PDB file of C-alpha atoms in Angstrom:
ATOM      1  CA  UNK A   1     -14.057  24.948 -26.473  1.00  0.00           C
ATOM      2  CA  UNK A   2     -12.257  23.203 -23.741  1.00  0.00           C
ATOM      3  CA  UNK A   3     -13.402  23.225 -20.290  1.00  0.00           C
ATOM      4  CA  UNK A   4     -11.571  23.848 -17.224  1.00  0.00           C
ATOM      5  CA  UNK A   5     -10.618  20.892 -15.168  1.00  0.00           C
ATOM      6  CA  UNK A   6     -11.805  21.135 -11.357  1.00  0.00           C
ATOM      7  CA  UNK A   7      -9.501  22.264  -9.081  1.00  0.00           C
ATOM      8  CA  UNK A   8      -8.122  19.843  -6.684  1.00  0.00           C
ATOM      9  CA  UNK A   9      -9.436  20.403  -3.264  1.00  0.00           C
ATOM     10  CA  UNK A  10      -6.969  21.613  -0.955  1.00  0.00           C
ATOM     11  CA  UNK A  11      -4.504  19.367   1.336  1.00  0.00           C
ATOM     12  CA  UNK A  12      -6.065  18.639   4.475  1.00  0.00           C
ATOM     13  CA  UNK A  13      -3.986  20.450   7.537  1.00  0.00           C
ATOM     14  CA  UNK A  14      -1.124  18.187   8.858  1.00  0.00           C
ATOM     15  CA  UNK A  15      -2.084  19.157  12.864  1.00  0.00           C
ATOM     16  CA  UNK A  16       1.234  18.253  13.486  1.00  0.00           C
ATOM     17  CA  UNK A  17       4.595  16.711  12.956  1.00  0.00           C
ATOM     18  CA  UNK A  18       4.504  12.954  12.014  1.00  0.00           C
ATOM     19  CA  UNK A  19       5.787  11.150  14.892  1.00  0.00           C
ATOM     20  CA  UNK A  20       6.691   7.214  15.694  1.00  0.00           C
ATOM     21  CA  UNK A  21       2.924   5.300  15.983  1.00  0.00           C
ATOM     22  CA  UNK A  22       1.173   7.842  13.756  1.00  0.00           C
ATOM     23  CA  UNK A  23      -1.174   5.831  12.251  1.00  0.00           C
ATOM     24  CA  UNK A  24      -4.287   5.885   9.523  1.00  0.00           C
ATOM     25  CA  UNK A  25      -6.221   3.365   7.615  1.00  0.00           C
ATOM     26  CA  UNK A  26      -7.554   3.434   3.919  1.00  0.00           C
ATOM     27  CA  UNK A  27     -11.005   2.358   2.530  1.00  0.00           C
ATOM     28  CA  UNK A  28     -11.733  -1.518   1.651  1.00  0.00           C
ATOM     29  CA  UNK A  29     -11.130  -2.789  -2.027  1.00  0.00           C
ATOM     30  CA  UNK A  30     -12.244  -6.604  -2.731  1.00  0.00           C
ATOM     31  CA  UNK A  31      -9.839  -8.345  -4.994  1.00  0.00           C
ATOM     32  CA  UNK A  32     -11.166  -9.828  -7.663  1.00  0.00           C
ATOM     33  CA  UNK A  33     -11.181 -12.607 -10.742  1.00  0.00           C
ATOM     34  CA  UNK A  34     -10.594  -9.964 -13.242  1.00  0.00           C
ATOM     35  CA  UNK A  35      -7.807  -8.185 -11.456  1.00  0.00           C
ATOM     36  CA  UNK A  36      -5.534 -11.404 -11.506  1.00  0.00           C
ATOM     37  CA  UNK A  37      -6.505 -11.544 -15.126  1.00  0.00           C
ATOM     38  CA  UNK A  38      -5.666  -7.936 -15.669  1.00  0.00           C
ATOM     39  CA  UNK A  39      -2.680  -7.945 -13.636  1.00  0.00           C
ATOM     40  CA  UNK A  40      -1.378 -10.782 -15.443  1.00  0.00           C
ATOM     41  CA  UNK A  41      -1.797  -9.646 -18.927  1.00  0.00           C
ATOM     42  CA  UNK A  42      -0.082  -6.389 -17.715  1.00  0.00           C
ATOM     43  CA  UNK A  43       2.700  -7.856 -15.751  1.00  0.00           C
ATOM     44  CA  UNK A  44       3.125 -11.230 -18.021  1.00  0.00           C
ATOM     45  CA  UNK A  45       3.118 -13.395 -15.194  1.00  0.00           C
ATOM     46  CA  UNK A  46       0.733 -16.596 -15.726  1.00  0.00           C
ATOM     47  CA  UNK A  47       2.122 -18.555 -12.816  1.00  0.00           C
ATOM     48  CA  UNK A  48      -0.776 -20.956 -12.858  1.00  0.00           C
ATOM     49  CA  UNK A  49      -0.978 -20.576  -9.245  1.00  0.00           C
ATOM     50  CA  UNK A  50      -2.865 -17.753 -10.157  1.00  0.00           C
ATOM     51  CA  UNK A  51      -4.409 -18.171 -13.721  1.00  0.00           C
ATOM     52  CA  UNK A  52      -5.316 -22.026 -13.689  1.00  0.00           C
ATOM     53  CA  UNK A  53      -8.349 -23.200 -11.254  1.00  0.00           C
ATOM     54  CA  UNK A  54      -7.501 -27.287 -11.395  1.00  0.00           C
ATOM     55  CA  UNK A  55      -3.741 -26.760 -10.904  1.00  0.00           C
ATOM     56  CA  UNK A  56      -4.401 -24.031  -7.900  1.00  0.00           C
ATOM     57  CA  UNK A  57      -6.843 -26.646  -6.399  1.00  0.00           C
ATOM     58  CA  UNK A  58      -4.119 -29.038  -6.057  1.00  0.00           C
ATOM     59  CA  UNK A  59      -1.915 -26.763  -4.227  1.00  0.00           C
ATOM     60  CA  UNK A  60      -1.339 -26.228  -0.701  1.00  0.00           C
ATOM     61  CA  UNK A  61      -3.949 -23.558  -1.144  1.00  0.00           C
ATOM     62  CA  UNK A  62      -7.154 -25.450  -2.567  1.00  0.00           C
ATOM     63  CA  UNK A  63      -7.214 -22.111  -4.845  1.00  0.00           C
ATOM     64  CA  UNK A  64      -6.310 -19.617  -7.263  1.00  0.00           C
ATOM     65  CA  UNK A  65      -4.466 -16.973  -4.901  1.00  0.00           C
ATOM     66  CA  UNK A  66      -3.757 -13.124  -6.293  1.00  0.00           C
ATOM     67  CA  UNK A  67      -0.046 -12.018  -7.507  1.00  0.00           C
ATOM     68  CA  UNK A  68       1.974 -10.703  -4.913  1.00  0.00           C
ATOM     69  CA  UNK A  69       2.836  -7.848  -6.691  1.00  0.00           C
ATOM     70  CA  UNK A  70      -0.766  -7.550  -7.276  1.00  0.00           C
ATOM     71  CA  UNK A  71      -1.476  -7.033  -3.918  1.00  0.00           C
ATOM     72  CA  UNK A  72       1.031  -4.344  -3.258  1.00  0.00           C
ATOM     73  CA  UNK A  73      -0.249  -2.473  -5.890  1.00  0.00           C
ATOM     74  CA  UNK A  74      -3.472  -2.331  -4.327  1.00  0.00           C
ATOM     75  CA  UNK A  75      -1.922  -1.380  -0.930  1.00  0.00           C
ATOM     76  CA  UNK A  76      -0.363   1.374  -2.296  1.00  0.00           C
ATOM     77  CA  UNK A  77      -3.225   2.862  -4.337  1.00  0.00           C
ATOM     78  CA  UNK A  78      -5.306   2.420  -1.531  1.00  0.00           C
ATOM     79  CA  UNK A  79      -3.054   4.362   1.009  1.00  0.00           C
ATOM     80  CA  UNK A  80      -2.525   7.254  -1.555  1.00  0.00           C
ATOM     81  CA  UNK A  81      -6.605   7.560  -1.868  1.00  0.00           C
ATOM     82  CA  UNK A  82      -6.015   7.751   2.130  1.00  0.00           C
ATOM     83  CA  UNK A  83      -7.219  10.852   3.913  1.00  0.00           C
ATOM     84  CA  UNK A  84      -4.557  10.052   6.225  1.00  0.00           C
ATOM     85  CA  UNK A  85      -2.229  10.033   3.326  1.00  0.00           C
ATOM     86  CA  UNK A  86      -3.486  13.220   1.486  1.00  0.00           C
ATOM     87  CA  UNK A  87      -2.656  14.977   4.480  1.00  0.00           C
ATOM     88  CA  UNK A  88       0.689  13.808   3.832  1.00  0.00           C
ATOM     89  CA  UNK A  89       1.153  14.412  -0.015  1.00  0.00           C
ATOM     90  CA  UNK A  90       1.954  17.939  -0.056  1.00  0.00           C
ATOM     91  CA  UNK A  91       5.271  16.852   2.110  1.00  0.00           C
ATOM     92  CA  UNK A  92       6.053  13.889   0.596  1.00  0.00           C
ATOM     93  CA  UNK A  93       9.356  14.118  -1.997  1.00  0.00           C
ATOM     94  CA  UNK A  94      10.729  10.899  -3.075  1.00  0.00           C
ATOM     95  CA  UNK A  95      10.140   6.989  -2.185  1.00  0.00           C
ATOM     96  CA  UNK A  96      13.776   5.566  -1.482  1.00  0.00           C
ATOM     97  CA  UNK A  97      12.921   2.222  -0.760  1.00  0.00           C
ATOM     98  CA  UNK A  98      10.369  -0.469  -0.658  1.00  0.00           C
ATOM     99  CA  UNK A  99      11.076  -4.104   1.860  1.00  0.00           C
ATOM    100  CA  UNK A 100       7.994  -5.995   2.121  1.00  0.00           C
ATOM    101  CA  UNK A 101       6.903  -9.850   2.742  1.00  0.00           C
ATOM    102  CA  UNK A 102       3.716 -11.720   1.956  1.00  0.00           C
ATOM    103  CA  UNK A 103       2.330 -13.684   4.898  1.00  0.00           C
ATOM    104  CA  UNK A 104      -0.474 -15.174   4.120  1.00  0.00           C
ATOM    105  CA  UNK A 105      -2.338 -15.715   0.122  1.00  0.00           C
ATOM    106  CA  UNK A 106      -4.958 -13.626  -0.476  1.00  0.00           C
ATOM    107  CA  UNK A 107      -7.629 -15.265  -2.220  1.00  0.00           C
ATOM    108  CA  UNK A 108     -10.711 -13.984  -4.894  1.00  0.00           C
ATOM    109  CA  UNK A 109     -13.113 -12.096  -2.877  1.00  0.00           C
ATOM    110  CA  UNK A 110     -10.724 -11.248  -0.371  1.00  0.00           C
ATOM    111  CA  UNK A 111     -11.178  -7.716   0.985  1.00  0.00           C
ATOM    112  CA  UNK A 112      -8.474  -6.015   2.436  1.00  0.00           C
ATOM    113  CA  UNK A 113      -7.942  -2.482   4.111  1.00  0.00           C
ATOM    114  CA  UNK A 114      -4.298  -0.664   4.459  1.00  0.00           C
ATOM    115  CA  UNK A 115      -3.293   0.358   8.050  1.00  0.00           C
ATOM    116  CA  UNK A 116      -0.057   2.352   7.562  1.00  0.00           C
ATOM    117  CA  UNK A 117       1.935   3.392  11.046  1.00  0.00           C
ATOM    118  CA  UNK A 118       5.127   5.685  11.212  1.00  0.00           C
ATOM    119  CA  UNK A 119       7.591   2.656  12.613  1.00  0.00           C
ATOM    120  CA  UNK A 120      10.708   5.182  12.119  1.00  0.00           C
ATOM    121  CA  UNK A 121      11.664   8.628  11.330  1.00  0.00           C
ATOM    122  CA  UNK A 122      14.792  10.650  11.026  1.00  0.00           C
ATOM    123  CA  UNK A 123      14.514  14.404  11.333  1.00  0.00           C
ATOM    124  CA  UNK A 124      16.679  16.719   8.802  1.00  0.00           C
ATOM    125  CA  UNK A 125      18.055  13.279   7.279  1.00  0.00           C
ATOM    126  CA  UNK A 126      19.169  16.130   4.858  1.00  0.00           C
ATOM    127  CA  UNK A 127      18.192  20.054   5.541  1.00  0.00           C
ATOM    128  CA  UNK A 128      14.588  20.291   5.274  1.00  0.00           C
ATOM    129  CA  UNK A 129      14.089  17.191   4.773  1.00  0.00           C
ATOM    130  CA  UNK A 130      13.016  13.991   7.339  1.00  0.00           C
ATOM    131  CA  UNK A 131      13.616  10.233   6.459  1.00  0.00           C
ATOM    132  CA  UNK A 132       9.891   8.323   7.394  1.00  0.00           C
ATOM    133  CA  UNK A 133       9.381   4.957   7.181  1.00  0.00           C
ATOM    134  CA  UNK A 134       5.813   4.020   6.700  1.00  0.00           C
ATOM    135  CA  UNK A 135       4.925   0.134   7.633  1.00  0.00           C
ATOM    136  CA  UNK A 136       1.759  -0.462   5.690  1.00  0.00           C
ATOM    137  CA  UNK A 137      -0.059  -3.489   6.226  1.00  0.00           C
ATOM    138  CA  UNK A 138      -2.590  -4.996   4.171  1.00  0.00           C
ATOM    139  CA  UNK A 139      -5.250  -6.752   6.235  1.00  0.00           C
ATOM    140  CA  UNK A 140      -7.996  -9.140   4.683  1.00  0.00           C
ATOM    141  CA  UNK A 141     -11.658  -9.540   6.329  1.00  0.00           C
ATOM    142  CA  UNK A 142     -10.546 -12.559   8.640  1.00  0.00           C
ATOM    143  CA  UNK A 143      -7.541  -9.774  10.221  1.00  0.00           C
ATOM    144  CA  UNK A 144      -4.884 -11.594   8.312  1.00  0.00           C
ATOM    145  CA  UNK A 145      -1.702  -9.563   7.190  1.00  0.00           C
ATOM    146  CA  UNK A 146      -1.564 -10.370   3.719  1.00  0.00           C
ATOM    147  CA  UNK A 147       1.533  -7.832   2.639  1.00  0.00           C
ATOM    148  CA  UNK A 148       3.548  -5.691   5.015  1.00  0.00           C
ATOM    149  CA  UNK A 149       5.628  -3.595   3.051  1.00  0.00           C
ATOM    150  CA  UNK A 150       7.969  -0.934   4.416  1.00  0.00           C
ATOM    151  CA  UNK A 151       7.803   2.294   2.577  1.00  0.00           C
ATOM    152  CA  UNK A 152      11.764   4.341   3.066  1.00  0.00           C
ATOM    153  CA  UNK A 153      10.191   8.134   2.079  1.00  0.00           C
ATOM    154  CA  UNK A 154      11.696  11.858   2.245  1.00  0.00           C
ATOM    155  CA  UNK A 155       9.529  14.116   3.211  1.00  0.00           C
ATOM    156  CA  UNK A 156       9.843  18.115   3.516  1.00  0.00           C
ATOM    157  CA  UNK A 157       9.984  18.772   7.303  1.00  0.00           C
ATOM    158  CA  UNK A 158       7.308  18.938   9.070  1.00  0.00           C
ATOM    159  CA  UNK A 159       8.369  20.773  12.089  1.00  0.00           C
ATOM    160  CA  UNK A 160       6.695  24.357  12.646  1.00  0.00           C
ATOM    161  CA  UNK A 161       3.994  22.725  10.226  1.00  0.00           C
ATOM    162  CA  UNK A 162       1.342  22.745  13.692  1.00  0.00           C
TER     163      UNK A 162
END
């Protein structure tokens, strides 16, 4: 006999239409050994600048630091676990397009939070549809920017949505 799955609570209300400066943050996540490990089995990438202790010593660094890509990953898991974001998710429609940089390392232990802020939007980019660019920043414990990545999205219009 197979049991039913539990509904999915219902989307938070959007109060009202996303504007330029909106802005949430996620939960914390500490990065850790076994997610560089992880990441690079799954990704193949054994730069030793990640994997190997004595040469990451040497570096400019004095340590292992986590992939890049790694990091972004987490950003972006952590923003859709967001409440801010749920809000969002019944309007969202596609990702277009992804620019981001990588300030500073981020280290093992590290434990960074996501603040995400509107920095553009474009109403009825198409009908029905706005053009939001989400800048989401991933910010360690010492209030370093580690990634800021901007997010291109389509969203289903929000206006008439307060």
């Amino acid at each position: 006999m197979q049991s039913a799955s539990p509904a999915s609570p219902p989307p938070l209300p959007v109060q009202q239409p996303l504007e330029v400066g909106h802005r949430f943050e996620s939960a914390g996540r500490t990065i850790t050994e076994g997610d560089i490990v992880n990441f690079a089995c799954l990704s193949g990438d054994f730069n030793r600048l990640h994997v190997d202790h004595e040469y990451a010593s040497a570096t400019p660094f004095g340590q292992r630091i986590a992939h890049g890509l790694l990091v972004l990953s987490v950003l972006s898991g952590l923003t859709t676990q967001s409440s801010g974001y749920r809000q969002l998710e019944p309007y969202v429609l596609a990702l277009i397009d992804i620019h981001c940089r990588f300030p500073k390392p981020t280290f093992i232990g590290d434990t960074i939070v996501v603040r995400v802020t509107v920095a553009e939007k474009t109403g009825q980019y198409r009908p029905g549809k706005d053009k939001v660019v989400f800048r989401r920043e991933a910010i360690n414990q010492r209030g370093e920017v580690v990634v800021q990545a901007d997010f291109a999205m389509i969203l289903r219009s929000m206006e008439g949505a307060a």
